[in-house]
Structure formats: C-alpha cells, structure tokens
Coordinates of C-alpha atoms in Angstrom, one line a residue:
M76 CA 0.2 0.1 -0.2
I77 CA 1.6 3.3 -0.8
Q78 CA 1.9 5.8 2.0
S79 CA 0.5 8.9 0.9
V80 CA 0.6 12.5 2.7
V81 CA -1.6 15.7 1.8
V82 CA -0.3 18.9 3.3
G83 CA -3.4 20.9 4.0
G84 CA -6.7 19.8 4.7
G85 CA -9.0 22.1 3.2
I86 CA -11.6 21.1 0.5
L87 CA -9.1 20.3 -2.3
G88 CA -7.1 18.6 0.2
G89 CA -9.8 16.6 1.6
G90 CA -10.8 15.6 -2.1
I91 CA -7.7 14.8 -2.7
A92 CA -7.2 12.4 0.1
V93 CA -10.5 10.7 -0.4
S94 CA -9.4 10.0 -4.2
L95 CA -6.2 8.7 -2.8
A96 CA -7.8 6.6 -0.6
L97 CA -10.3 5.1 -2.6
A98 CA -7.6 4.0 -4.9
G99 CA -5.9 2.1 -2.3
H100 CA -3.3 4.7 -0.9
A101 CA -2.7 4.6 2.9
V102 CA -3.5 8.5 3.7
T103 CA -2.4 10.9 6.2
V104 CA -3.5 14.3 6.1
V105 CA -1.4 17.2 7.7
E106 CA -3.4 20.1 8.5
P107 CA -2.2 22.9 11.4
N108 CA -5.5 24.2 12.3
E109 CA -7.3 22.1 14.8
S110 CA -10.9 23.3 13.8
A111 CA -10.1 22.4 10.2
R112 CA -8.7 18.9 11.5
A113 CA -11.9 18.4 13.2
R114 CA -14.0 19.1 9.8
L115 CA -11.9 16.7 8.1
K116 CA -12.5 14.3 11.0
T117 CA -16.2 14.8 10.7
H118 CA -16.0 14.7 6.6
F119 CA -14.2 11.5 6.9
A120 CA -16.6 9.9 8.9
E121 CA -19.3 10.9 7.1
H122 CA -18.1 9.4 4.0
R123 CA -19.3 5.7 3.0
W124 CA -16.2 4.0 2.6
P125 CA -15.7 0.6 1.2
S126 CA -13.9 -0.5 4.1
Q127 CA -12.9 1.1 7.3
A128 CA -9.1 0.3 6.4
L129 CA -9.4 3.1 3.5
V130 CA -10.6 6.0 5.9
P131 CA -7.2 8.3 6.0
S132 CA -5.8 9.5 9.4
V133 CA -5.4 13.5 10.2
A134 CA -2.4 14.8 11.6
A135 CA -1.1 18.4 13.1
E136 CA 2.4 18.0 12.5
L137 CA 4.8 17.3 8.9
Q138 CA 6.6 14.6 11.1
A139 CA 4.1 12.3 9.2
L140 CA 6.0 12.9 6.3
A141 CA 8.8 11.1 7.6
S142 CA 7.8 7.7 5.8
A143 CA 5.7 9.4 3.1
E144 CA 6.1 7.8 -0.7
L145 CA 4.1 10.6 -2.3
V146 CA 3.4 13.7 -0.9
I147 CA 0.7 16.4 -2.4
E148 CA 0.8 19.9 -1.3
A149 CA -2.5 21.6 -1.0
A150 CA -2.0 24.6 1.3
P151 CA -3.7 27.7 0.5
E152 CA -2.9 29.8 -2.4
D153 CA -0.2 32.1 -0.5
V154 CA 3.2 32.1 -2.5
E155 CA 4.9 32.6 0.8
L156 CA 3.2 30.0 2.8
K157 CA 3.7 27.6 -0.2
R158 CA 7.5 28.6 0.1
D159 CA 7.9 27.6 3.7
V160 CA 5.7 24.6 3.6
W161 CA 7.9 23.5 0.7
R162 CA 11.2 24.4 2.9
R163 CA 9.7 22.1 5.5
I164 CA 8.5 19.1 2.9
G165 CA 12.1 19.2 1.7
A166 CA 13.4 18.8 5.1
I167 CA 11.6 15.8 6.2
A168 CA 10.2 13.8 2.9
P169 CA 12.3 10.6 2.3
E170 CA 14.9 11.2 -1.1
I171 CA 12.7 8.6 -2.8
A172 CA 9.0 10.4 -2.1
I173 CA 7.3 11.6 -5.2
L174 CA 6.3 15.2 -4.7
A175 CA 3.8 17.2 -5.9
T176 CA 1.6 20.3 -5.9
N177 CA -2.2 21.1 -6.2
T178 CA -1.8 24.7 -7.2
S179 CA -4.5 26.3 -9.6
S180 CA -3.0 30.2 -8.8
L181 CA -0.4 32.3 -7.4
D182 CA -0.8 36.2 -7.4

C-alpha cells in the first residue's frame, strides 16, 4: 500500500485524500489548524467507505511525512506560505518520495 501524505486539509486537500484512499493508498492529511482537522475528521467519518481500513488519518505535524512515498501539497494559495511549506517538506520527506503540488493560481 502506497504511503501518501496530503499537506493541507481544506476542500481540495480533503478531496485529494478521499481520491487517494479510494485508490488504495494509506493516506494521512497534515493540517495544522485544529478546527480544520475537526472538519476533516467529520467529513471522513461521514463518507461511505468500502472498508474502514481506507479512512485517511489526520495529523497536525509534518513529521507524518517521514515515511511518505507520495506527498501532495495543497496549502492555501499564498506564495510565502507555500515556500515555507516546501522548505519544511524538503527537510522531512524521504529522498525517494514523489513530491507534487495542487496549485490553481498564485498572485
């Protein structure tokens, strides 16, 4: 099972996590905001999963990246925030991990 981490638990990040989980990935969503984590947990609990083993986990810290094979950054569209997130991802993610972003626009 591929170990995937989505960094950012907003609408897009949550949707990516669901898609990855339904494709058979073991998914963790890293979301630093406590209320956003609570919304994610509720969203995942309400989803109709074919198996409870597929339900993504939710974490507050990027340390969840330490064993990731796939990392998808889905932080808000703020250039400085994304730069900081990528610096932190680069320091923690394994060298072999595939790194991707979900960015629609940057002003």
